[in-house]
Amino acid sequence: MNLAVRDVRHNLARFSLTTVGIGMLLMIVMGMGGIYRGLIEDAVLLVNRIDADLWIVQHGTRGPFAEISRIPRSLEDRLLVVPGVQSARAFVSHTVQREHGGKPLRMVVNGLSWPQDDGSWLPLVAGRPLEAAHYEMIADKLLGLQLGETLELGKDVYRVVGLTQGMIGQGGDGLAFFTVPDALAIQFDSSAEAIRLERFARKARAVKDDIGKMQPMLMDKAELPSRELPAVPRAMISAVVVKAAPGRDPLEIAELISGWKDVSVHTSDEQKELLLKGTVDRARRQIGLFTALLVLISAIIMALIIYTLTLDKTRDIAMLKLMGARDSVILSLILQQAVLLGGLGYVLAYYFGQWIFPHFPRRVIIMHEDLLRLGMIVIAISVLSSLLGIWKAMKIQPNEVLS
Amino acid sequence: MTAASPAIEATGLTKVYGSGNTEVTAMRDVTLTIGKGEVVALLGPSGAGKSTLLTAIGLINPPTSGSIVIGGLPVMEGPEALVDVRGFRRRHIGYVFQKANLIPFLTALENVQLASEINDVPPREARSRALELLDYLGVGDRVKNLPHMLSGGQQQRVAVARALANSPSIVLADEPTAALDSVRGRQVMELFGKVAHEQGAGVLVVTHDHRALDVFDEILEMEDGTLRPPVRTTTHTEGSK
Ligand SMILES: Nc1ncnc2c1ncn2[C@@H]1O[C@H](COP(=O)(O)OP(=O)(O)O)[C@@H](O)[C@H]1O
Ligand SMILES: [Mg+2]
């Protein structure tokens, strides 16, 4: 005869409420794990999607995600002629926060090397890749933009021609894709007044400088737009991503490029590792500690619940002992209830989570291995938390029936 | 356990609670014998030590000194147990108290069945035995009810059925009818007589109810922790011995 189940059935309302409470607690534990997974997934999503073999960045830097990296765009052409390189694309990425429709709009602006790269590798859910050199953009659904909607960024207006889903930057902001020149224009957008002031400043510098006196022509040109000044360096990009030709070892190419003194090379895996170590590491430890605390709190709460359930049954347990029931009968009554409580709480946690997590602002990813691990933790908690109740039950004397 | 030996032989039982200033001698040098098939009443004022004696014999509350032999088997020597007391209780002793003390989350049937199941009787067998007993005790129509749905008398009869589930060699009852009206009380007392005479168990019943004393083979009286000589022995006892 199973005593645990019969007791639960008899105290169904109380047991159900307790289980719901435990379920919610476990849901939070589950959610913390999911938030952590989401954080990692979001952080490496772009690197994964770009699916490059090598990342070429400014010499001595850790790449475009960890810190600022500036390299000339001409590097793209230098890399294309390296043996074994199938493709080399400019990578431009920066986050902007602008106003749109009266609300702040945060997005990660990415540049595509149009026309070689029109963004057809993106997970488009609506619209099309980029078809023009300027003023088109592909936006992630998270940004809340509609197909065909126009958006003013800097001095230009861009039209949304394609929509992606699930393209999120490491900060949790949606990604938007433009051609490289457009992306740079958005990044280096200055007001007309700022440009005017810079031209005057430039002229003033030229007047004071030797070079201005030796080359009077320069004086005339100082007031021209930057791009018409031959001496001004070309626009800088963040990185160049390289894909090796089929059958070629990316590491061999990396070896070769690492001989260049002006750039550093990272493989895709290194890039991901840098990302995780740098930006996500603290968050991971924070979440890990918080989760550990939650597990501890769950264990304490469960222990108290099991203990109270046992206290409520003091008389019955005394009677069982008086009737000569073995300790195993009493032990399994308590243990089974604890495991039942934990197990049902776990199942509830899962369904609560399925229902609530999709509404979270950032991704909560519940992995099978995490579910499995939490399941084992729940069993461990159940067993540990029943120890207090079992200890109490073992101390109950049969003659307590008489009191 | 030999057939010839008495159900209960207690010799020189003494129980001292506490120590020093708070020392109370609840029972002093009590000696008694209850034969198989014998039902014995134990009378006495409150605080006389009746429950102390009953719980000592029931292996719930060890005496300070004295010995207890049940069915010919020495079980207690002073506070020392000579057998596995829990196992012994399970197999050989049935208890009934003033309160039925049924497990609240088990039905009448399950309460009785559990007593057999913890004594390793297969569930099916335990169940049919429980049904039989409950029927015999006149609560056969309430077997599916939880205790709180039963009247006090019905609960007490279920408790008696539970005490008898393993056909114990001794039955100990501590004021089992205190919470019942006189008709119900008498029914329960008659039941103990029936159990003793039909199953050959030794039955010891603590009671305050003087109206049902004719049921008993022997009446003992306790006062200030000591046992008075037997008041009455019916011819019934001689017949069944
Ligand atoms: N656990 C105990 N601790 C201390 N004194 C006790 C305890 N149980 C009983 N007593 C004392 O022992 C005496 C006998 O008690 P008890 O056997 O319960 O008497 P009865 O059942 O005849 O009323 C009483 O004076 C009571 O106060
Ligand atoms: Mg008493």
mmCIF file of N, CA, C and O in Angstrom, chain A residues 150-220:
data_model
loop_
_atom_site.group_PDB
_atom_site.id
_atom_site.type_symbol
_atom_site.label_atom_id
_atom_site.label_comp_id
_atom_site.label_asym_id
_atom_site.label_seq_id
_atom_site.Cartn_x
_atom_site.Cartn_y
_atom_site.Cartn_z
ATOM 1 N N THR A 150 10.390 53.195 -44.230
ATOM 2 C CA THR A 150 11.617 53.962 -44.437
ATOM 3 C C THR A 150 12.097 54.507 -43.107
ATOM 4 O O THR A 150 11.318 54.741 -42.194
ATOM 5 N N LEU A 151 13.409 54.690 -43.044
ATOM 6 C CA LEU A 151 14.045 55.044 -41.790
ATOM 7 C C LEU A 151 15.119 56.075 -42.099
ATOM 8 O O LEU A 151 15.944 55.872 -42.986
ATOM 9 N N GLU A 152 15.108 57.187 -41.386
ATOM 10 C CA GLU A 152 16.122 58.206 -41.622
ATOM 11 C C GLU A 152 17.282 57.992 -40.674
ATOM 12 O O GLU A 152 17.114 57.964 -39.462
ATOM 13 N N LEU A 153 18.457 57.786 -41.260
ATOM 14 C CA LEU A 153 19.659 57.601 -40.444
ATOM 15 C C LEU A 153 20.704 58.560 -40.997
ATOM 16 O O LEU A 153 21.094 58.451 -42.153
ATOM 17 N N GLY A 154 21.150 59.481 -40.172
ATOM 18 C CA GLY A 154 22.078 60.483 -40.664
ATOM 19 C C GLY A 154 21.371 61.360 -41.685
ATOM 20 O O GLY A 154 20.231 61.778 -41.466
ATOM 21 N N LYS A 155 22.048 61.567 -42.809
ATOM 22 C CA LYS A 155 21.446 62.460 -43.798
ATOM 23 C C LYS A 155 20.659 61.700 -44.857
ATOM 24 O O LYS A 155 20.129 62.289 -45.783
ATOM 25 N N ASP A 156 20.596 60.393 -44.730
ATOM 26 C CA ASP A 156 19.939 59.603 -45.773
ATOM 27 C C ASP A 156 18.723 58.852 -45.235
ATOM 28 O O ASP A 156 18.576 58.653 -44.042
ATOM 29 N N VAL A 157 17.915 58.409 -46.193
ATOM 30 C CA VAL A 157 16.716 57.650 -45.836
ATOM 31 C C VAL A 157 16.867 56.240 -46.404
ATOM 32 O O VAL A 157 17.233 56.064 -47.566
ATOM 33 N N TYR A 158 16.639 55.242 -45.567
ATOM 34 C CA TYR A 158 16.822 53.850 -45.986
ATOM 35 C C TYR A 158 15.484 53.139 -45.985
ATOM 36 O O TYR A 158 14.622 53.402 -45.149
ATOM 37 N N ARG A 159 15.317 52.220 -46.941
ATOM 38 C CA ARG A 159 14.079 51.467 -47.043
ATOM 39 C C ARG A 159 14.330 50.016 -46.622
ATOM 40 O O ARG A 159 15.328 49.422 -47.011
ATOM 41 N N VAL A 160 13.424 49.491 -45.813
ATOM 42 C CA VAL A 160 13.554 48.094 -45.383
ATOM 43 C C VAL A 160 13.100 47.207 -46.538
ATOM 44 O O VAL A 160 11.942 47.243 -46.940
ATOM 45 N N VAL A 161 14.040 46.394 -47.065
ATOM 46 C CA VAL A 161 13.682 45.522 -48.194
ATOM 47 C C VAL A 161 13.592 44.056 -47.770
ATOM 48 O O VAL A 161 13.054 43.236 -48.487
ATOM 49 N N GLY A 162 14.161 43.741 -46.613
ATOM 50 C CA GLY A 162 14.105 42.347 -46.154
ATOM 51 C C GLY A 162 14.017 42.290 -44.639
ATOM 52 O O GLY A 162 14.434 43.208 -43.946
ATOM 53 N N LEU A 163 13.424 41.192 -44.161
ATOM 54 C CA LEU A 163 13.306 41.006 -42.704
ATOM 55 C C LEU A 163 13.926 39.673 -42.307
ATOM 56 O O LEU A 163 13.754 38.663 -42.998
ATOM 57 N N THR A 164 14.668 39.674 -41.215
ATOM 58 C CA THR A 164 15.217 38.423 -40.679
ATOM 59 C C THR A 164 14.567 38.155 -39.334
ATOM 60 O O THR A 164 13.916 39.019 -38.769
ATOM 61 N N GLN A 165 14.785 36.937 -38.868
ATOM 62 C CA GLN A 165 14.290 36.610 -37.532
ATOM 63 C C GLN A 165 15.418 35.988 -36.732
ATOM 64 O O GLN A 165 16.166 35.158 -37.222
ATOM 65 N N GLY A 166 15.551 36.432 -35.498
ATOM 66 C CA GLY A 166 16.536 35.842 -34.598
ATOM 67 C C GLY A 166 17.954 36.327 -34.811
ATOM 68 O O GLY A 166 18.901 35.731 -34.317
ATOM 69 N N MET A 167 18.127 37.422 -35.542
ATOM 70 C CA MET A 167 19.473 37.972 -35.718
ATOM 71 C C MET A 167 19.679 39.041 -34.651
ATOM 72 O O MET A 167 19.191 40.168 -34.763
ATOM 73 N N ILE A 168 20.402 38.646 -33.592
ATOM 74 C CA ILE A 168 20.536 39.509 -32.431
ATOM 75 C C ILE A 168 22.003 39.691 -32.108
ATOM 76 O O ILE A 168 22.790 38.747 -32.197
ATOM 77 N N GLY A 169 22.372 40.915 -31.746
ATOM 78 C CA GLY A 169 23.760 41.194 -31.381
ATOM 79 C C GLY A 169 24.029 40.796 -29.951
ATOM 80 O O GLY A 169 23.129 40.416 -29.212
ATOM 81 N N GLN A 170 25.289 40.871 -29.535
ATOM 82 C CA GLN A 170 25.649 40.393 -28.195
ATOM 83 C C GLN A 170 24.992 41.201 -27.086
ATOM 84 O O GLN A 170 24.851 40.721 -25.970
ATOM 85 N N GLY A 171 24.557 42.409 -27.404
ATOM 86 C CA GLY A 171 23.887 43.214 -26.391
ATOM 87 C C GLY A 171 22.394 42.963 -26.359
ATOM 88 O O GLY A 171 21.672 43.582 -25.587
ATOM 89 N N GLY A 172 21.924 42.077 -27.235
ATOM 90 C CA GLY A 172 20.505 41.776 -27.277
ATOM 91 C C GLY A 172 19.745 42.677 -28.234
ATOM 92 O O GLY A 172 18.520 42.615 -28.329
ATOM 93 N N ASP A 173 20.469 43.546 -28.963
ATOM 94 C CA ASP A 173 19.794 44.431 -29.913
ATOM 95 C C ASP A 173 19.695 43.754 -31.274
ATOM 96 O O ASP A 173 20.515 42.920 -31.623
ATOM 97 N N GLY A 174 18.667 44.138 -32.022
ATOM 98 C CA GLY A 174 18.465 43.545 -33.333
ATOM 99 C C GLY A 174 19.531 44.018 -34.323
ATOM 100 O O GLY A 174 20.085 45.110 -34.198
ATOM 101 N N LEU A 175 19.803 43.174 -35.318
ATOM 102 C CA LEU A 175 20.797 43.520 -36.324
ATOM 103 C C LEU A 175 20.120 44.140 -37.541
ATOM 104 O O LEU A 175 18.991 43.798 -37.874
ATOM 105 N N ALA A 176 20.839 45.051 -38.194
ATOM 106 C CA ALA A 176 20.373 45.601 -39.464
ATOM 107 C C ALA A 176 21.546 45.566 -40.435
ATOM 108 O O ALA A 176 22.698 45.768 -40.035
ATOM 109 N N PHE A 177 21.270 45.264 -41.711
ATOM 110 C CA PHE A 177 22.338 45.110 -42.694
ATOM 111 C C PHE A 177 22.197 46.139 -43.797
ATOM 112 O O PHE A 177 21.106 46.337 -44.343
ATOM 113 N N PHE A 178 23.328 46.790 -44.108
ATOM 114 C CA PHE A 178 23.391 47.806 -45.157
ATOM 115 C C PHE A 178 24.586 47.439 -46.033
ATOM 116 O O PHE A 178 25.328 46.519 -45.724
ATOM 117 N N THR A 179 24.796 48.197 -47.130
ATOM 118 C CA THR A 179 26.057 48.023 -47.845
ATOM 119 C C THR A 179 27.138 48.678 -46.989
ATOM 120 O O THR A 179 26.837 49.523 -46.137
ATOM 121 N N VAL A 180 28.391 48.294 -47.207
ATOM 122 C CA VAL A 180 29.478 48.835 -46.379
ATOM 123 C C VAL A 180 29.507 50.366 -46.424
ATOM 124 O O VAL A 180 29.576 51.017 -45.374
ATOM 125 N N PRO A 181 29.440 50.984 -47.607
ATOM 126 C CA PRO A 181 29.489 52.460 -47.613
ATOM 127 C C PRO A 181 28.336 53.079 -46.821
ATOM 128 O O PRO A 181 28.544 54.073 -46.109
ATOM 129 N N ASP A 182 27.155 52.485 -46.919
ATOM 130 C CA ASP A 182 26.020 53.011 -46.156
ATOM 131 C C ASP A 182 26.262 52.871 -44.660
ATOM 132 O O ASP A 182 26.003 53.794 -43.875
ATOM 133 N N ALA A 183 26.780 51.685 -44.285
ATOM 134 C CA ALA A 183 27.035 51.439 -42.864
ATOM 135 C C ALA A 183 28.040 52.452 -42.331
ATOM 136 O O ALA A 183 27.896 52.974 -41.215
ATOM 137 N N LEU A 184 29.061 52.740 -43.148
ATOM 138 C CA LEU A 184 30.077 53.710 -42.726
ATOM 139 C C LEU A 184 29.489 55.112 -42.667
ATOM 140 O O LEU A 184 29.794 55.896 -41.761
ATOM 141 N N ALA A 185 28.627 55.416 -43.648
ATOM 142 C CA ALA A 185 28.002 56.735 -43.664
ATOM 143 C C ALA A 185 27.185 56.952 -42.393
ATOM 144 O O ALA A 185 27.193 58.034 -41.803
ATOM 145 N N ILE A 186 26.504 55.883 -41.973
ATOM 146 C CA ILE A 186 25.699 55.987 -40.748
ATOM 147 C C ILE A 186 26.617 56.188 -39.551
ATOM 148 O O ILE A 186 26.366 57.004 -38.675
ATOM 149 N N GLN A 187 27.741 55.460 -39.587
ATOM 150 C CA GLN A 187 28.660 55.541 -38.453
ATOM 151 C C GLN A 187 29.312 56.919 -38.358
ATOM 152 O O GLN A 187 29.435 57.468 -37.266
ATOM 153 N N PHE A 188 29.726 57.448 -39.487
ATOM 154 C CA PHE A 188 30.488 58.693 -39.447
ATOM 155 C C PHE A 188 29.641 59.898 -39.783
ATOM 156 O O PHE A 188 30.140 60.918 -40.219
ATOM 157 N N ASP A 189 28.367 59.749 -39.604
ATOM 158 C CA ASP A 189 27.478 60.866 -39.888
ATOM 159 C C ASP A 189 27.805 62.041 -38.978
ATOM 160 O O ASP A 189 27.836 61.930 -37.766
ATOM 161 N N SER A 190 28.103 63.184 -39.598
ATOM 162 C CA SER A 190 28.318 64.397 -38.813
ATOM 163 C C SER A 190 27.350 65.448 -39.324
ATOM 164 O O SER A 190 26.955 65.444 -40.485
ATOM 165 N N SER A 191 27.031 66.366 -38.455
ATOM 166 C CA SER A 191 26.109 67.418 -38.875
ATOM 167 C C SER A 191 26.825 68.369 -39.831
ATOM 168 O O SER A 191 28.053 68.434 -39.861
ATOM 169 N N ALA A 192 26.049 69.101 -40.601
ATOM 170 C CA ALA A 192 26.599 70.037 -41.579
ATOM 171 C C ALA A 192 27.505 71.035 -40.876
ATOM 172 O O ALA A 192 28.594 71.368 -41.363
ATOM 173 N N GLU A 193 27.104 71.466 -39.730
ATOM 174 C CA GLU A 193 27.873 72.450 -38.980
ATOM 175 C C GLU A 193 29.226 71.862 -38.572
ATOM 176 O O GLU A 193 30.254 72.520 -38.694
ATOM 177 N N ALA A 194 29.200 70.609 -38.138
ATOM 178 C CA ALA A 194 30.446 69.953 -37.720
ATOM 179 C C ALA A 194 31.403 69.853 -38.895
ATOM 180 O O ALA A 194 32.607 70.066 -38.752
ATOM 181 N N ILE A 195 30.851 69.538 -40.079
ATOM 182 C CA ILE A 195 31.701 69.411 -41.268
ATOM 183 C C ILE A 195 32.303 70.771 -41.626
ATOM 184 O O ILE A 195 33.492 70.897 -41.915
ATOM 185 N N ARG A 196 31.448 71.794 -41.578
ATOM 186 C CA ARG A 196 31.921 73.146 -41.909
ATOM 187 C C ARG A 196 33.062 73.539 -40.962
ATOM 188 O O ARG A 196 34.104 74.010 -41.391
ATOM 189 N N LEU A 197 32.845 73.299 -39.687
ATOM 190 C CA LEU A 197 33.858 73.654 -38.691
ATOM 191 C C LEU A 197 35.152 72.897 -38.933
ATOM 192 O O LEU A 197 36.243 73.449 -38.842
ATOM 193 N N GLU A 198 35.027 71.603 -39.297
ATOM 194 C CA GLU A 198 36.213 70.787 -39.543
ATOM 195 C C GLU A 198 36.993 71.326 -40.739
ATOM 196 O O GLU A 198 38.221 71.364 -40.730
ATOM 197 N N ARG A 199 36.260 71.793 -41.784
ATOM 198 C CA ARG A 199 36.961 72.321 -42.970
ATOM 199 C C ARG A 199 37.778 73.560 -42.610
ATOM 200 O O ARG A 199 38.910 73.723 -43.039
ATOM 201 N N PHE A 200 37.165 74.412 -41.792
ATOM 202 C CA PHE A 200 37.908 75.616 -41.382
ATOM 203 C C PHE A 200 39.100 75.238 -40.519
ATOM 204 O O PHE A 200 40.190 75.770 -40.685
ATOM 205 N N ALA A 201 38.881 74.312 -39.650
ATOM 206 C CA ALA A 201 39.959 73.880 -38.763
ATOM 207 C C ALA A 201 41.098 73.282 -39.574
ATOM 208 O O ALA A 201 42.271 73.512 -39.301
ATOM 209 N N ARG A 202 40.679 72.529 -40.586
ATOM 210 C CA ARG A 202 41.670 71.877 -41.430
ATOM 211 C C ARG A 202 42.517 72.930 -42.141
ATOM 212 O O ARG A 202 43.739 72.834 -42.211
ATOM 213 N N LYS A 203 41.817 73.967 -42.633
ATOM 214 C CA LYS A 203 42.528 75.020 -43.353
ATOM 215 C C LYS A 203 43.492 75.728 -42.391
ATOM 216 O O LYS A 203 44.636 76.008 -42.733
ATOM 217 N N ALA A 204 43.018 75.967 -41.193
ATOM 218 C CA ALA A 204 43.851 76.645 -40.201
ATOM 219 C C ALA A 204 45.098 75.829 -39.897
ATOM 220 O O ALA A 204 46.197 76.364 -39.785
ATOM 221 N N ARG A 205 44.899 74.490 -39.794
ATOM 222 C CA ARG A 205 46.054 73.626 -39.543
ATOM 223 C C ARG A 205 47.039 73.704 -40.700
ATOM 224 O O ARG A 205 48.250 73.780 -40.496
ATOM 225 N N ALA A 206 46.476 73.708 -41.939
ATOM 226 C CA ALA A 206 47.321 73.736 -43.131
ATOM 227 C C ALA A 206 48.124 75.030 -43.193
ATOM 228 O O ALA A 206 49.287 75.035 -43.594
ATOM 229 N N VAL A 207 47.517 76.135 -42.774
ATOM 230 C CA VAL A 207 48.192 77.427 -42.825
ATOM 231 C C VAL A 207 49.387 77.426 -41.886
ATOM 232 O O VAL A 207 50.471 77.866 -42.224
ATOM 233 N N LYS A 208 49.182 76.860 -40.698
ATOM 234 C CA LYS A 208 50.255 76.857 -39.688
ATOM 235 C C LYS A 208 51.373 75.883 -40.039
ATOM 236 O O LYS A 208 52.512 76.083 -39.705
ATOM 237 N N ASP A 209 50.970 74.826 -40.742
ATOM 238 C CA ASP A 209 51.920 73.742 -40.964
ATOM 239 C C ASP A 209 52.853 74.043 -42.120
ATOM 240 O O ASP A 209 52.506 74.761 -43.051
ATOM 241 N N ASP A 210 54.038 73.451 -42.062
ATOM 242 C CA ASP A 210 55.019 73.573 -43.140
ATOM 243 C C ASP A 210 54.456 73.114 -44.462
ATOM 244 O O ASP A 210 54.661 73.723 -45.498
ATOM 245 N N ILE A 211 53.722 72.009 -44.349
ATOM 246 C CA ILE A 211 53.229 71.375 -45.586
ATOM 247 C C ILE A 211 52.314 72.325 -46.353
ATOM 248 O O ILE A 211 52.302 72.352 -47.578
ATOM 249 N N GLY A 212 51.584 73.143 -45.616
ATOM 250 C CA GLY A 212 50.700 74.117 -46.252
ATOM 251 C C GLY A 212 51.488 75.184 -46.995
ATOM 252 O O GLY A 212 51.095 75.639 -48.072
ATOM 253 N N LYS A 213 52.632 75.523 -46.414
ATOM 254 C CA LYS A 213 53.440 76.571 -47.071
ATOM 255 C C LYS A 213 54.172 76.029 -48.277
ATOM 256 O O LYS A 213 54.329 76.688 -49.293
ATOM 257 N N MET A 214 54.593 74.764 -48.160
ATOM 258 C CA MET A 214 55.352 74.178 -49.268
ATOM 259 C C MET A 214 54.438 73.769 -50.418
ATOM 260 O O MET A 214 54.850 73.769 -51.551
ATOM 261 N N GLN A 215 53.222 73.416 -50.118
ATOM 262 C CA GLN A 215 52.299 72.993 -51.173
ATOM 263 C C GLN A 215 51.046 73.850 -51.135
ATOM 264 O O GLN A 215 50.038 73.476 -50.529
ATOM 265 N N PRO A 216 51.083 74.989 -51.766
ATOM 266 C CA PRO A 216 49.945 75.930 -51.699
ATOM 267 C C PRO A 216 48.649 75.302 -52.223
ATOM 268 O O PRO A 216 47.567 75.687 -51.814
ATOM 269 N N MET A 217 48.818 74.323 -53.107
ATOM 270 C CA MET A 217 47.629 73.660 -53.666
ATOM 271 C C MET A 217 46.743 73.072 -52.563
ATOM 272 O O MET A 217 45.526 73.025 -52.654
ATOM 273 N N LEU A 218 47.459 72.615 -51.542
ATOM 274 C CA LEU A 218 46.764 71.970 -50.437
ATOM 275 C C LEU A 218 45.824 72.937 -49.741
ATOM 276 O O LEU A 218 44.743 72.562 -49.277
ATOM 277 N N MET A 219 46.230 74.200 -49.707
ATOM 278 C CA MET A 219 45.422 75.219 -49.061
ATOM 279 C C MET A 219 44.057 75.332 -49.726
ATOM 280 O O MET A 219 43.029 75.486 -49.073
ATOM 281 N N ASP A 220 44.111 75.221 -51.082
ATOM 282 C CA ASP A 220 42.833 75.319 -51.803
ATOM 283 C C ASP A 220 41.952 74.112 -51.502
ATOM 284 O O ASP A 220 40.737 74.219 -51.407
#
